[in-house]
Structures are given as C-alpha cells and as structure tokens.
Amino acid sequence: MSWFKREDHQIVNDAEKTVRTEGLWTKCGNCGAILFKQELADNLQVCTKCGYHFRFDARSRVENLLEPGYQLVDLELKSTDPLQFTDLKPYKRRLLEAQKKTGLNDAIVNAIGNLGPHPVVLSVMEYAFIGGSMGAVVGETITRAIDRSLATGHPLIIVAASGGARMMEGIASLMQLAKISSALARLDDAKIPYISVMTDPTTGGVTASFAMLGDLNIAEPGALIGFAGPRVIEQTIRQKLPEGFQRSEFLLEHGFLDAIVTRKEMKAYLAQTLSWITPSATVSLTGDSTRASVR
C-alpha cells in the first residue's frame, strides 16, 4: 500500500483553474463566434466571421493609416486635477491607472506623416483611457494638431472614439468643445481639408463638437454615434426608438454621414479622397492649360 503514501507529485487543486490556452481566445460580441486573438489582431480587430469591428487602440490605428517613418508628437502633456475630484476613487488615481494601462499620458495621440502619397496631420483618440473622455489635455492636443495643419497646409484627420467630455474636469472639459470648434473654423477659413472618422463609440460632447464638423464625415460599420444615450432619449421623449438608432448605418441613411468604410478599406479610401479634396488637386476645365482647384 506504499502507493497511497507517496508524497511526491501530489495533485493539487488550485482555487483558480487555468488551462494552457486560456487568454488566447475571445468571443465576438455580434455573432458569438470564438476567435483566436492572434488571428483577430492580424485582421485589424475585425471579426473574421461576420465583420464586426472590435475597438482598435490608438497606436495601432496610427500604424495602420500612416506610412512607415511617421512621427508621434505632443505626447508630453498630462492632465492635472483642478477640482480635486473624487467619486468612487480620486481622479488622480484614475489618471495613474489609465496611464499605466495604456502607456499614454492621456486619451489622444497626434502623429505627422504620409497617408499614401499625402502628407497629413493625424489625431487619434484612445477609448481605453477613461473612456476616451475629453479633458483639457485632449482639447489642447487636438488644437495643436489643427495648428500644425494651419502651419503646414496639410490636411487634418481626426479619429474619434470617446464617451464625451470628462466630467472629472468640470467646466474645463466643456470649454474644449468651443476651443476645438473655433480652431476648426480657422482651418475652414484657410480652406485646409478636415476629415472626421467616427468609430465605436463617438458620443457626448465629442459628437456635438468636432466629430460632426468634418468636410467629410465617415464612420466604421456599426459604430455607436450620438449625443445622449438611447435610454436617456427614450426616457425623455417617452417613445421607443427605431431599431439600429444611433448606429452608423442609420445615420448614413438619414444624412448625418457621408460614408461608411470598413477598417481594411479605410486607408485606401482616405488616400483616394485626399487626392481630390486637397487644394493641390486640379481638374481640367478646357482642352488648354487652364486649370482650377477642386476645392
């Protein structure tokens, strides 16, 4: 009976059961398919079964849109805590946790580089940083991107992914709506193109300000886009909203968007658009050398 007395190689029941493949798979939120994470990453975070667009982090989006050799800029800005705000936890702690989680100082990344043959200024929001909320740093960073476009004459592209203004900064966050909108007005006066790309989600003050001010407003498929949430609207008007309300397909049908473009086609679509929307693009008016700007 010595077998029952063996002390080596004991079987231990762990409180947390794990398997070798744990963490390698994820479930599609649309079709329910079980997806290999690496395969999903190789497909730009788009479901290989149904085309559902998962959220895409800011750095990956910049890398996907711009040619190699691009430069990240305006990364040094950090949020403060002007109101010494505390809800379930202090705002300062939230900032530190978000910075550790994302590796960013705030919910925005600016980059300069080429999209195809076109030099552009690109500003991309990071939803993983406190819901992509817009505080003073996000407002200042986007304004700096606009200033770069004004200084260089290069088109501006902003990719929005946000829950809206950052409540922890109070009125300071709300003032960013006016700050960015007024800067975009200067860009429009200078006739420099601005393309707004809306992803899931684009809501609140971000939608109410710069996200809807593009010369061209486009979105990814299935993106939630709106100001107030559907439940708030239903409670206010006391009516049932149409199916798909505030999704990009519904907004395109009702004239709020110019186009819906899949993530895989986004770069080619933007490059083609820039070829005719930029001031340098020309179109022949007659058979001779007379030409006029497209814009």
Short mmCIF file of C-alpha atoms in Angstrom, two decimals:
data_model
loop_
_atom_site.label_atom_id
_atom_site.label_comp_id
_atom_site.label_asym_id
_atom_site.label_seq_id
_atom_site.Cartn_x
_atom_site.Cartn_y
_atom_site.Cartn_z
CA MET A 1 0.00 0.00 0.00
CA SER A 2 3.04 2.27 -0.37
CA TRP A 3 1.41 3.92 -3.39
CA PHE A 4 -1.10 5.66 -1.13
CA LYS A 5 1.71 7.09 0.98
CA ARG A 6 3.60 8.76 -1.87
CA GLU A 7 4.26 12.40 -1.12
CA ASP A 8 5.94 13.36 -4.38
CA HIS A 9 3.99 14.59 -7.41
CA GLN A 10 0.86 15.33 -5.44
CA ILE A 11 -2.22 16.53 -7.32
CA VAL A 12 -3.14 19.98 -6.12
CA ASN A 13 -6.50 21.58 -6.78
CA ASP A 14 -5.88 25.27 -7.49
CA ALA A 15 -8.53 27.74 -6.46
CA GLU A 16 -8.22 29.33 -9.91
CA LYS A 17 -8.32 26.68 -12.61
CA THR A 18 -6.31 27.52 -15.71
CA VAL A 19 -5.64 25.83 -18.99
CA ARG A 20 -2.77 26.26 -21.41
CA THR A 21 -4.90 28.08 -23.99
CA GLU A 22 -6.58 30.46 -21.53
CA GLY A 23 -6.46 34.06 -22.74
CA LEU A 24 -5.76 33.08 -26.37
CA TRP A 25 -9.38 33.24 -27.49
CA THR A 26 -12.17 35.80 -27.41
CA LYS A 27 -15.85 35.86 -28.30
CA CYS A 28 -17.36 38.08 -30.98
CA GLY A 29 -19.92 40.44 -29.45
CA ASN A 30 -22.04 40.28 -32.60
CA CYS A 31 -22.16 36.72 -33.94
CA GLY A 32 -20.86 34.88 -30.89
CA ALA A 33 -18.05 33.16 -32.77
CA ILE A 34 -15.00 32.08 -30.77
CA LEU A 35 -11.98 33.82 -32.31
CA PHE A 36 -8.26 33.23 -31.94
CA LYS A 37 -6.86 36.53 -30.64
CA GLN A 38 -3.80 36.49 -32.89
CA GLU A 39 -5.97 35.90 -35.95
CA LEU A 40 -8.21 38.77 -34.82
CA ALA A 41 -5.18 41.05 -34.43
CA ASP A 42 -3.92 40.11 -37.89
CA ASN A 43 -7.35 41.09 -39.23
CA LEU A 44 -7.15 44.61 -37.66
CA GLN A 45 -9.50 43.61 -34.80
CA VAL A 46 -12.33 42.78 -37.20
CA CYS A 47 -14.28 39.53 -36.75
CA THR A 48 -13.34 37.06 -39.48
CA LYS A 49 -16.83 35.54 -39.38
CA CYS A 50 -19.23 38.49 -39.50
CA GLY A 51 -17.10 41.61 -39.96
CA TYR A 52 -17.89 43.06 -36.54
CA HIS A 53 -15.42 45.84 -35.70
CA PHE A 54 -13.82 45.49 -32.27
CA ARG A 55 -12.30 48.59 -30.70
CA PHE A 56 -8.87 49.47 -32.06
CA ASP A 57 -6.20 51.11 -29.92
CA ALA A 58 -4.80 54.49 -30.97
CA ARG A 59 -1.22 53.41 -31.68
CA SER A 60 -2.35 50.51 -33.88
CA ARG A 61 -4.66 52.80 -35.81
CA VAL A 62 -1.87 55.31 -36.44
CA GLU A 63 0.39 52.49 -37.64
CA ASN A 64 -2.38 51.16 -39.88
CA LEU A 65 -3.10 54.52 -41.55
CA LEU A 66 0.32 56.15 -41.93
CA GLU A 67 3.33 55.06 -43.92
CA PRO A 68 6.48 53.91 -42.05
CA GLY A 69 8.55 56.82 -40.80
CA TYR A 70 5.68 58.76 -39.22
CA GLN A 71 6.34 60.75 -36.06
CA LEU A 72 4.29 60.83 -32.84
CA VAL A 73 4.07 64.35 -31.41
CA ASP A 74 2.51 66.27 -28.50
CA LEU A 75 2.76 63.30 -26.14
CA GLU A 76 4.22 65.20 -23.21
CA LEU A 77 1.01 66.84 -21.95
CA LYS A 78 -0.51 65.45 -18.74
CA SER A 79 -3.85 66.13 -17.04
CA THR A 80 -3.97 67.78 -13.64
CA ASP A 81 -6.75 67.61 -11.06
CA PRO A 82 -8.05 71.22 -10.96
CA LEU A 83 -11.18 70.31 -8.99
CA GLN A 84 -9.55 67.71 -6.73
CA PHE A 85 -12.37 65.48 -7.93
CA THR A 86 -13.33 62.24 -6.20
CA ASP A 87 -16.21 59.88 -6.92
CA LEU A 88 -15.64 56.16 -6.33
CA LYS A 89 -11.93 56.92 -6.36
CA PRO A 90 -9.79 60.08 -6.65
CA TYR A 91 -9.35 61.44 -10.18
CA LYS A 92 -5.56 61.42 -9.71
CA ARG A 93 -5.69 57.67 -9.11
CA ARG A 94 -7.83 57.16 -12.21
CA LEU A 95 -5.26 59.04 -14.26
CA LEU A 96 -2.38 56.97 -12.94
CA GLU A 97 -4.24 53.71 -13.57
CA ALA A 98 -5.17 54.76 -17.12
CA GLN A 99 -1.61 55.86 -17.87
CA LYS A 100 -0.27 52.52 -16.65
CA LYS A 101 -2.89 50.58 -18.61
CA THR A 102 -2.43 52.37 -21.95
CA GLY A 103 1.12 53.68 -21.79
CA LEU A 104 -0.22 57.12 -22.77
CA ASN A 105 -0.39 60.36 -20.81
CA ASP A 106 -3.98 60.93 -21.94
CA ALA A 107 -6.70 59.78 -24.33
CA ILE A 108 -5.16 61.13 -27.54
CA VAL A 109 -2.24 60.54 -29.92
CA ASN A 110 -1.04 63.05 -32.52
CA ALA A 111 1.09 61.99 -35.48
CA ILE A 112 2.54 63.58 -38.59
CA GLY A 113 3.42 61.58 -41.66
CA ASN A 114 2.18 60.39 -45.02
CA LEU A 115 -1.08 58.64 -45.78
CA GLY A 116 -0.23 57.12 -49.13
CA PRO A 117 1.44 59.98 -51.05
CA HIS A 118 -0.30 62.67 -49.00
CA PRO A 119 1.33 64.43 -46.02
CA VAL A 120 -1.26 64.68 -43.23
CA VAL A 121 -1.73 65.58 -39.59
CA LEU A 122 -3.45 62.73 -37.74
CA SER A 123 -5.11 62.86 -34.31
CA VAL A 124 -6.46 59.61 -32.84
CA MET A 125 -8.42 59.15 -29.61
CA GLU A 126 -7.81 56.23 -27.22
CA TYR A 127 -11.03 54.82 -25.74
CA ALA A 128 -9.18 52.68 -23.20
CA PHE A 129 -8.05 55.86 -21.41
CA ILE A 130 -11.04 56.72 -19.16
CA GLY A 131 -13.49 56.02 -21.98
CA GLY A 132 -11.67 58.33 -24.40
CA SER A 133 -13.14 61.24 -22.46
CA MET A 134 -12.13 64.74 -23.49
CA GLY A 135 -10.45 66.85 -20.84
CA ALA A 136 -8.09 69.81 -21.10
CA VAL A 137 -5.20 67.72 -22.44
CA VAL A 138 -7.29 66.15 -25.21
CA GLY A 139 -8.62 69.58 -26.17
CA GLU A 140 -5.15 71.12 -26.22
CA THR A 141 -3.65 68.20 -28.15
CA ILE A 142 -6.31 68.31 -30.87
CA THR A 143 -5.95 72.09 -31.07
CA ARG A 144 -2.21 71.64 -31.57
CA ALA A 145 -2.94 69.21 -34.40
CA ILE A 146 -5.15 71.87 -36.01
CA ASP A 147 -2.38 74.46 -35.56
CA ARG A 148 0.05 72.10 -37.32
CA SER A 149 -2.34 71.79 -40.24
CA LEU A 150 -2.64 75.58 -40.41
CA ALA A 151 1.14 76.00 -40.31
CA THR A 152 1.90 73.35 -42.94
CA GLY A 153 -1.24 73.40 -45.06
CA HIS A 154 -1.52 69.64 -44.68
CA PRO A 155 -4.98 68.03 -44.34
CA LEU A 156 -6.20 67.12 -40.85
CA ILE A 157 -7.73 63.74 -39.96
CA ILE A 158 -9.27 63.16 -36.52
CA VAL A 159 -10.33 59.64 -35.49
CA ALA A 160 -12.86 59.88 -32.67
CA ALA A 161 -13.51 57.19 -30.06
CA SER A 162 -15.00 58.77 -26.97
CA GLY A 163 -17.75 58.80 -24.39
CA GLY A 164 -17.74 62.61 -24.38
CA ALA A 165 -16.43 65.33 -22.09
CA ARG A 166 -14.51 64.29 -18.96
CA MET A 167 -16.75 65.08 -16.01
CA MET A 168 -13.83 64.99 -13.55
CA GLU A 169 -12.59 68.29 -15.00
CA GLY A 170 -15.97 70.03 -14.96
CA ILE A 171 -16.27 73.27 -16.93
CA ALA A 172 -12.64 72.97 -18.07
CA SER A 173 -13.60 69.92 -20.12
CA LEU A 174 -16.71 71.57 -21.58
CA MET A 175 -14.67 74.56 -22.75
CA GLN A 176 -12.68 72.24 -25.01
CA LEU A 177 -15.71 71.96 -27.29
CA ALA A 178 -15.59 75.68 -28.05
CA LYS A 179 -11.79 75.70 -28.20
CA ILE A 180 -11.58 72.95 -30.82
CA SER A 181 -14.58 74.19 -32.82
CA SER A 182 -13.17 77.71 -33.10
CA ALA A 183 -9.79 76.30 -34.21
CA LEU A 184 -11.56 74.22 -36.88
CA ALA A 185 -13.29 77.39 -38.08
CA ARG A 186 -9.85 78.90 -38.74
CA LEU A 187 -8.90 75.74 -40.62
CA ASP A 188 -12.02 76.09 -42.75
CA ASP A 189 -11.25 79.75 -43.47
CA ALA A 190 -7.81 78.66 -44.69
CA LYS A 191 -9.50 76.06 -46.95
CA ILE A 192 -7.48 73.19 -45.49
CA PRO A 193 -9.39 69.88 -45.58
CA TYR A 194 -10.54 68.22 -42.37
CA ILE A 195 -11.80 64.62 -42.43
CA SER A 196 -13.62 63.25 -39.39
CA VAL A 197 -13.57 59.48 -38.84
CA MET A 198 -16.03 58.22 -36.22
CA THR A 199 -15.57 54.84 -34.55
CA ASP A 200 -17.43 52.94 -31.85
CA PRO A 201 -18.34 54.81 -29.75
CA THR A 202 -18.43 58.51 -30.63
CA THR A 203 -20.82 60.19 -28.21
CA GLY A 204 -21.46 63.18 -25.98
CA GLY A 205 -19.60 66.45 -26.41
CA VAL A 206 -17.16 64.97 -28.92
CA THR A 207 -20.04 64.28 -31.32
CA ALA A 208 -21.64 67.64 -30.52
CA SER A 209 -18.47 69.49 -31.46
CA PHE A 210 -15.58 68.50 -33.74
CA ALA A 211 -16.63 64.96 -34.76
CA MET A 212 -19.52 66.31 -36.87
CA LEU A 213 -17.65 69.29 -38.33
CA GLY A 214 -15.61 67.49 -40.98
CA ASP A 215 -15.57 68.45 -44.63
CA LEU A 216 -16.17 64.72 -44.90
CA ASN A 217 -17.77 62.74 -42.06
CA ILE A 218 -17.23 59.00 -42.31
CA ALA A 219 -17.62 56.11 -39.88
CA GLU A 220 -16.77 52.47 -39.38
CA PRO A 221 -19.61 49.91 -39.70
CA GLY A 222 -21.86 49.50 -36.67
CA ALA A 223 -20.35 52.40 -34.74
CA LEU A 224 -22.47 53.98 -31.99
CA ILE A 225 -22.64 57.71 -32.78
CA GLY A 226 -24.78 60.23 -30.96
CA PHE A 227 -25.03 62.84 -28.23
CA ALA A 228 -27.23 61.44 -25.45
CA GLY A 229 -27.56 57.68 -24.99
CA PRO A 230 -30.57 55.78 -26.36
CA ARG A 231 -32.01 55.09 -22.89
CA VAL A 232 -31.84 58.78 -21.95
CA ILE A 233 -33.59 59.75 -25.18
CA GLU A 234 -36.33 57.15 -24.72
CA GLN A 235 -36.96 58.33 -21.16
CA THR A 236 -37.09 61.95 -22.33
CA ILE A 237 -39.41 61.60 -25.33
CA ARG A 238 -41.22 58.55 -23.90
CA GLN A 239 -41.12 56.78 -27.23
CA LYS A 240 -39.49 53.61 -28.47
CA LEU A 241 -36.55 54.39 -30.74
CA PRO A 242 -36.18 52.74 -34.17
CA GLU A 243 -34.04 49.63 -34.43
CA GLY A 244 -30.40 50.49 -35.02
CA PHE A 245 -30.91 54.07 -33.86
CA GLN A 246 -27.56 55.93 -33.50
CA ARG A 247 -25.65 53.27 -35.40
CA SER A 248 -23.61 54.43 -38.38
CA GLU A 249 -25.89 52.68 -40.92
CA PHE A 250 -28.95 54.53 -39.56
CA LEU A 251 -27.10 57.85 -39.60
CA LEU A 252 -25.91 57.35 -43.18
CA GLU A 253 -29.46 56.60 -44.28
CA HIS A 254 -30.69 59.81 -42.64
CA GLY A 255 -27.97 62.07 -44.00
CA PHE A 256 -25.74 62.54 -40.96
CA LEU A 257 -22.77 60.73 -42.52
CA ASP A 258 -21.12 60.87 -45.93
CA ALA A 259 -19.84 57.30 -45.99
CA ILE A 260 -19.32 54.08 -44.04
CA VAL A 261 -15.93 52.49 -44.63
CA THR A 262 -14.58 49.22 -43.25
CA ARG A 263 -11.30 49.29 -41.35
CA LYS A 264 -9.47 47.32 -44.02
CA GLU A 265 -10.52 49.80 -46.71
CA MET A 266 -10.10 52.97 -44.62
CA LYS A 267 -6.54 53.82 -45.64
CA ALA A 268 -7.19 53.39 -49.37
CA TYR A 269 -10.45 55.33 -49.08
CA LEU A 270 -8.78 58.24 -47.29
CA ALA A 271 -5.89 58.30 -49.76
CA GLN A 272 -8.28 58.41 -52.70
CA THR A 273 -10.35 61.11 -51.01
CA LEU A 274 -7.29 63.25 -50.31
CA SER A 275 -6.33 63.02 -53.98
CA TRP A 276 -9.38 65.12 -54.91
CA ILE A 277 -10.14 67.07 -51.74
CA THR A 278 -6.73 68.69 -51.25
CA PRO A 279 -6.20 72.21 -52.65
CA SER A 280 -3.33 70.95 -54.82
CA ALA A 281 -5.66 68.62 -56.72
CA THR A 282 -6.68 70.08 -60.06
CA VAL A 283 -9.23 69.37 -62.72
CA SER A 284 -9.03 70.43 -66.35
CA LEU A 285 -11.73 72.88 -67.44
CA THR A 286 -10.81 73.12 -71.13
CA GLY A 287 -8.54 71.45 -73.62
CA ASP A 288 -5.78 74.01 -72.98
CA SER A 289 -3.68 74.63 -69.89
CA THR A 290 -6.45 76.38 -67.94
CA ARG A 291 -6.98 74.62 -64.60
CA ALA A 292 -8.92 75.22 -61.42
CA SER A 293 -8.62 73.94 -57.88
CA VAL A 294 -11.05 71.19 -56.89
CA ARG A 295 -11.79 72.96 -53.62
#
